[in-house]
Amino acid sequence: MQIILKMKFHVKVANNRGFTLLEALIATMVLAVGILAVGQMQITAISGNSVAQTVTDIKGWTTDRFESMMSEPEAYEKSAALTDNDPDLAVGQVHTGPALPPGYTMTWTVTEGAIMPETKLITITVTGQRFGQTKRIRFDYVM
């Protein structure tokens, strides 16, 4: 009878060690969900960086266009000289900008004396398609 009791005791101790298959499966599922969440965060971060890069490029294009307008001698003349000598700075017209990457267009308008007398308000608008939606960014410069 003592032998049977010892065997039962030995079997109980052996069953209390290690992980069950169910515990290992649950731990694997938790790990998989965590890895998928990190992957989704990476996709979101890359998309955000792409949008930021596009906005930076657009700001560079508009600044370049505005600086080229300011470098023209007619920029500081009276409005009568502007309409005669420089078609890019003609007041009251919508102008089409230089060639941009496919999908983007640049337009600008010049308004005389909109803010103060003897000043010009230049509104540069860049329009583009992103993920099937039209996006428009507008910049106002005073000269």
PDB file of C-alpha atoms in Angstrom:
ATOM      1  CA  MET A   1       0.000   0.000   0.000  1.00  0.00           C
ATOM      2  CA  GLN A   2       2.841   2.390   0.627  1.00  0.00           C
ATOM      3  CA  ILE A   3       4.053   1.972  -2.929  1.00  0.00           C
ATOM      4  CA  ILE A   4       0.754   3.148  -4.401  1.00  0.00           C
ATOM      5  CA  LEU A   5       0.733   6.287  -2.271  1.00  0.00           C
ATOM      6  CA  LYS A   6       4.234   7.167  -3.334  1.00  0.00           C
ATOM      7  CA  MET A   7       3.322   6.765  -6.987  1.00  0.00           C
ATOM      8  CA  LYS A   8       0.303   9.035  -6.651  1.00  0.00           C
ATOM      9  CA  PHE A   9       2.403  11.668  -4.940  1.00  0.00           C
ATOM     10  CA  HIS A  10       5.067  11.434  -7.631  1.00  0.00           C
ATOM     11  CA  VAL A  11       2.506  11.781 -10.438  1.00  0.00           C
ATOM     12  CA  LYS A  12       0.975  14.921  -8.845  1.00  0.00           C
ATOM     13  CA  VAL A  13       4.341  16.678  -8.649  1.00  0.00           C
ATOM     14  CA  ALA A  14       5.098  15.865 -12.291  1.00  0.00           C
ATOM     15  CA  ASN A  15       1.806  17.455 -13.500  1.00  0.00           C
ATOM     16  CA  ASN A  16       2.504  20.815 -11.801  1.00  0.00           C
ATOM     17  CA  ARG A  17       5.565  21.683 -13.878  1.00  0.00           C
ATOM     18  CA  GLY A  18       5.723  23.579 -17.242  1.00  0.00           C
ATOM     19  CA  PHE A  19       3.168  25.328 -19.467  1.00  0.00           C
ATOM     20  CA  THR A  20       0.069  23.840 -20.941  1.00  0.00           C
ATOM     21  CA  LEU A  21      -0.592  23.965 -24.647  1.00  0.00           C
ATOM     22  CA  LEU A  22      -3.456  26.430 -24.088  1.00  0.00           C
ATOM     23  CA  GLU A  23      -1.205  28.852 -22.172  1.00  0.00           C
ATOM     24  CA  ALA A  24       1.390  28.759 -24.947  1.00  0.00           C
ATOM     25  CA  LEU A  25      -1.313  29.377 -27.571  1.00  0.00           C
ATOM     26  CA  ILE A  26      -2.683  32.413 -25.700  1.00  0.00           C
ATOM     27  CA  ALA A  27       0.816  33.864 -25.265  1.00  0.00           C
ATOM     28  CA  THR A  28       1.486  33.423 -28.989  1.00  0.00           C
ATOM     29  CA  MET A  29      -1.791  35.172 -29.868  1.00  0.00           C
ATOM     30  CA  VAL A  30      -0.981  38.139 -27.596  1.00  0.00           C
ATOM     31  CA  LEU A  31       2.449  38.433 -29.217  1.00  0.00           C
ATOM     32  CA  ALA A  32       0.952  38.291 -32.732  1.00  0.00           C
ATOM     33  CA  VAL A  33      -1.587  41.032 -31.960  1.00  0.00           C
ATOM     34  CA  GLY A  34       1.204  43.211 -30.551  1.00  0.00           C
ATOM     35  CA  ILE A  35       3.362  42.754 -33.645  1.00  0.00           C
ATOM     36  CA  LEU A  36       0.415  43.629 -35.920  1.00  0.00           C
ATOM     37  CA  ALA A  37      -0.235  46.803 -33.902  1.00  0.00           C
ATOM     38  CA  VAL A  38       3.400  47.881 -34.251  1.00  0.00           C
ATOM     39  CA  GLY A  39       3.210  47.243 -38.005  1.00  0.00           C
ATOM     40  CA  GLN A  40       0.095  49.423 -38.292  1.00  0.00           C
ATOM     41  CA  MET A  41       1.857  52.220 -36.387  1.00  0.00           C
ATOM     42  CA  GLN A  42       4.738  52.054 -38.856  1.00  0.00           C
ATOM     43  CA  ILE A  43       2.360  52.355 -41.816  1.00  0.00           C
ATOM     44  CA  THR A  44       0.694  55.391 -40.216  1.00  0.00           C
ATOM     45  CA  ALA A  45       4.069  57.019 -39.515  1.00  0.00           C
ATOM     46  CA  ILE A  46       5.261  56.499 -43.091  1.00  0.00           C
ATOM     47  CA  SER A  47       2.029  58.005 -44.449  1.00  0.00           C
ATOM     48  CA  GLY A  48       2.418  61.029 -42.160  1.00  0.00           C
ATOM     49  CA  ASN A  49       5.991  61.521 -43.316  1.00  0.00           C
ATOM     50  CA  SER A  50       4.856  61.387 -46.945  1.00  0.00           C
ATOM     51  CA  VAL A  51       2.277  64.127 -46.348  1.00  0.00           C
ATOM     52  CA  ALA A  52       4.863  66.266 -44.542  1.00  0.00           C
ATOM     53  CA  GLN A  53       7.317  65.840 -47.424  1.00  0.00           C
ATOM     54  CA  THR A  54       4.656  66.908 -49.932  1.00  0.00           C
ATOM     55  CA  VAL A  55       3.774  70.029 -47.929  1.00  0.00           C
ATOM     56  CA  THR A  56       7.477  70.888 -47.631  1.00  0.00           C
ATOM     57  CA  ASP A  57       7.920  70.525 -51.397  1.00  0.00           C
ATOM     58  CA  ILE A  58       4.884  72.722 -52.077  1.00  0.00           C
ATOM     59  CA  LYS A  59       6.169  75.400 -49.708  1.00  0.00           C
ATOM     60  CA  GLY A  60       9.514  75.316 -51.504  1.00  0.00           C
ATOM     61  CA  TRP A  61       7.854  75.696 -54.927  1.00  0.00           C
ATOM     62  CA  THR A  62       5.745  78.670 -53.810  1.00  0.00           C
ATOM     63  CA  THR A  63       8.647  80.382 -52.068  1.00  0.00           C
ATOM     64  CA  ASP A  64      10.784  79.926 -55.165  1.00  0.00           C
ATOM     65  CA  ARG A  65       8.050  81.437 -57.345  1.00  0.00           C
ATOM     66  CA  PHE A  66       7.556  84.396 -54.997  1.00  0.00           C
ATOM     67  CA  GLU A  67      11.290  85.088 -54.769  1.00  0.00           C
ATOM     68  CA  SER A  68      11.613  85.013 -58.556  1.00  0.00           C
ATOM     69  CA  MET A  69       8.782  87.563 -58.761  1.00  0.00           C
ATOM     70  CA  MET A  70      10.479  89.787 -56.196  1.00  0.00           C
ATOM     71  CA  SER A  71      13.765  89.658 -58.091  1.00  0.00           C
ATOM     72  CA  GLU A  72      12.177  91.214 -61.175  1.00  0.00           C
ATOM     73  CA  PRO A  73      12.771  94.976 -61.378  1.00  0.00           C
ATOM     74  CA  GLU A  74       9.138  95.636 -62.268  1.00  0.00           C
ATOM     75  CA  ALA A  75       8.034  94.282 -58.891  1.00  0.00           C
ATOM     76  CA  TYR A  76       8.680  97.615 -57.213  1.00  0.00           C
ATOM     77  CA  GLU A  77       7.282  99.864 -59.938  1.00  0.00           C
ATOM     78  CA  LYS A  78       3.841 101.413 -60.030  1.00  0.00           C
ATOM     79  CA  SER A  79       0.959  99.256 -61.235  1.00  0.00           C
ATOM     80  CA  ALA A  80       0.894 100.840 -64.709  1.00  0.00           C
ATOM     81  CA  ALA A  81       4.438  99.624 -65.348  1.00  0.00           C
ATOM     82  CA  LEU A  82       3.568  96.181 -64.023  1.00  0.00           C
ATOM     83  CA  THR A  83       0.844  95.486 -66.540  1.00  0.00           C
ATOM     84  CA  ASP A  84       3.018  96.683 -69.427  1.00  0.00           C
ATOM     85  CA  ASN A  85       6.354  95.059 -68.629  1.00  0.00           C
ATOM     86  CA  ASP A  86       5.774  91.967 -66.526  1.00  0.00           C
ATOM     87  CA  PRO A  87       2.923  89.598 -67.339  1.00  0.00           C
ATOM     88  CA  ASP A  88       3.637  87.516 -64.207  1.00  0.00           C
ATOM     89  CA  LEU A  89       2.765  90.451 -61.971  1.00  0.00           C
ATOM     90  CA  ALA A  90      -0.210  91.806 -63.926  1.00  0.00           C
ATOM     91  CA  VAL A  91      -2.902  92.852 -61.482  1.00  0.00           C
ATOM     92  CA  GLY A  92      -6.259  91.072 -61.437  1.00  0.00           C
ATOM     93  CA  GLN A  93      -5.372  88.055 -63.586  1.00  0.00           C
ATOM     94  CA  VAL A  94      -4.986  84.398 -62.674  1.00  0.00           C
ATOM     95  CA  HIS A  95      -1.534  83.234 -63.724  1.00  0.00           C
ATOM     96  CA  THR A  96      -0.424  79.650 -64.291  1.00  0.00           C
ATOM     97  CA  GLY A  97       2.826  78.639 -62.698  1.00  0.00           C
ATOM     98  CA  PRO A  98       5.879  76.741 -63.840  1.00  0.00           C
ATOM     99  CA  ALA A  99       5.891  73.027 -64.536  1.00  0.00           C
ATOM    100  CA  LEU A 100       5.448  71.025 -61.334  1.00  0.00           C
ATOM    101  CA  PRO A 101       5.470  67.258 -60.800  1.00  0.00           C
ATOM    102  CA  PRO A 102       2.516  65.422 -62.372  1.00  0.00           C
ATOM    103  CA  GLY A 103      -0.738  66.012 -60.547  1.00  0.00           C
ATOM    104  CA  TYR A 104       0.133  69.485 -59.199  1.00  0.00           C
ATOM    105  CA  THR A 105      -0.692  72.931 -60.576  1.00  0.00           C
ATOM    106  CA  MET A 106       0.310  76.376 -59.348  1.00  0.00           C
ATOM    107  CA  THR A 107      -1.706  79.542 -59.901  1.00  0.00           C
ATOM    108  CA  TRP A 108      -1.376  83.021 -58.463  1.00  0.00           C
ATOM    109  CA  THR A 109      -3.180  86.323 -58.458  1.00  0.00           C
ATOM    110  CA  VAL A 110      -1.832  89.788 -57.760  1.00  0.00           C
ATOM    111  CA  THR A 111      -4.063  92.319 -56.014  1.00  0.00           C
ATOM    112  CA  GLU A 112      -2.991  95.959 -55.900  1.00  0.00           C
ATOM    113  CA  GLY A 113      -3.418  97.825 -52.591  1.00  0.00           C
ATOM    114  CA  ALA A 114      -5.390  95.075 -50.836  1.00  0.00           C
ATOM    115  CA  ILE A 115      -3.575  95.530 -47.537  1.00  0.00           C
ATOM    116  CA  MET A 116      -2.056  99.015 -47.776  1.00  0.00           C
ATOM    117  CA  PRO A 117      -1.623 101.553 -50.542  1.00  0.00           C
ATOM    118  CA  GLU A 118       1.392 100.958 -52.779  1.00  0.00           C
ATOM    119  CA  THR A 119       1.542  97.237 -51.884  1.00  0.00           C
ATOM    120  CA  LYS A 120       0.683  94.094 -53.775  1.00  0.00           C
ATOM    121  CA  LEU A 121      -0.925  90.993 -52.293  1.00  0.00           C
ATOM    122  CA  ILE A 122       0.246  87.873 -54.121  1.00  0.00           C
ATOM    123  CA  THR A 123      -1.854  84.770 -53.471  1.00  0.00           C
ATOM    124  CA  ILE A 124      -0.164  81.574 -54.669  1.00  0.00           C
ATOM    125  CA  THR A 125      -2.283  78.423 -54.724  1.00  0.00           C
ATOM    126  CA  VAL A 126      -0.961  74.919 -55.360  1.00  0.00           C
ATOM    127  CA  THR A 127      -3.561  72.259 -56.157  1.00  0.00           C
ATOM    128  CA  GLY A 128      -2.919  68.535 -56.370  1.00  0.00           C
ATOM    129  CA  GLN A 129      -4.503  65.110 -56.184  1.00  0.00           C
ATOM    130  CA  ARG A 130      -3.680  62.899 -53.210  1.00  0.00           C
ATOM    131  CA  PHE A 131      -5.388  59.528 -52.715  1.00  0.00           C
ATOM    132  CA  GLY A 132      -8.204  60.572 -55.054  1.00  0.00           C
ATOM    133  CA  GLN A 133      -8.949  63.820 -53.200  1.00  0.00           C
ATOM    134  CA  THR A 134      -8.145  67.326 -54.388  1.00  0.00           C
ATOM    135  CA  LYS A 135      -5.910  69.155 -51.915  1.00  0.00           C
ATOM    136  CA  ARG A 136      -5.317  72.889 -52.103  1.00  0.00           C
ATOM    137  CA  ILE A 137      -2.683  74.899 -50.230  1.00  0.00           C
ATOM    138  CA  ARG A 138      -2.755  78.688 -50.381  1.00  0.00           C
ATOM    139  CA  PHE A 139       0.003  81.143 -49.469  1.00  0.00           C
ATOM    140  CA  ASP A 140      -0.365  84.926 -49.246  1.00  0.00           C
ATOM    141  CA  TYR A 141       2.650  87.200 -49.716  1.00  0.00           C
ATOM    142  CA  VAL A 142       2.768  90.981 -49.418  1.00  0.00           C
ATOM    143  CA  MET A 143       5.166  92.897 -51.630  1.00  0.00           C
TER     144      MET A 143
END
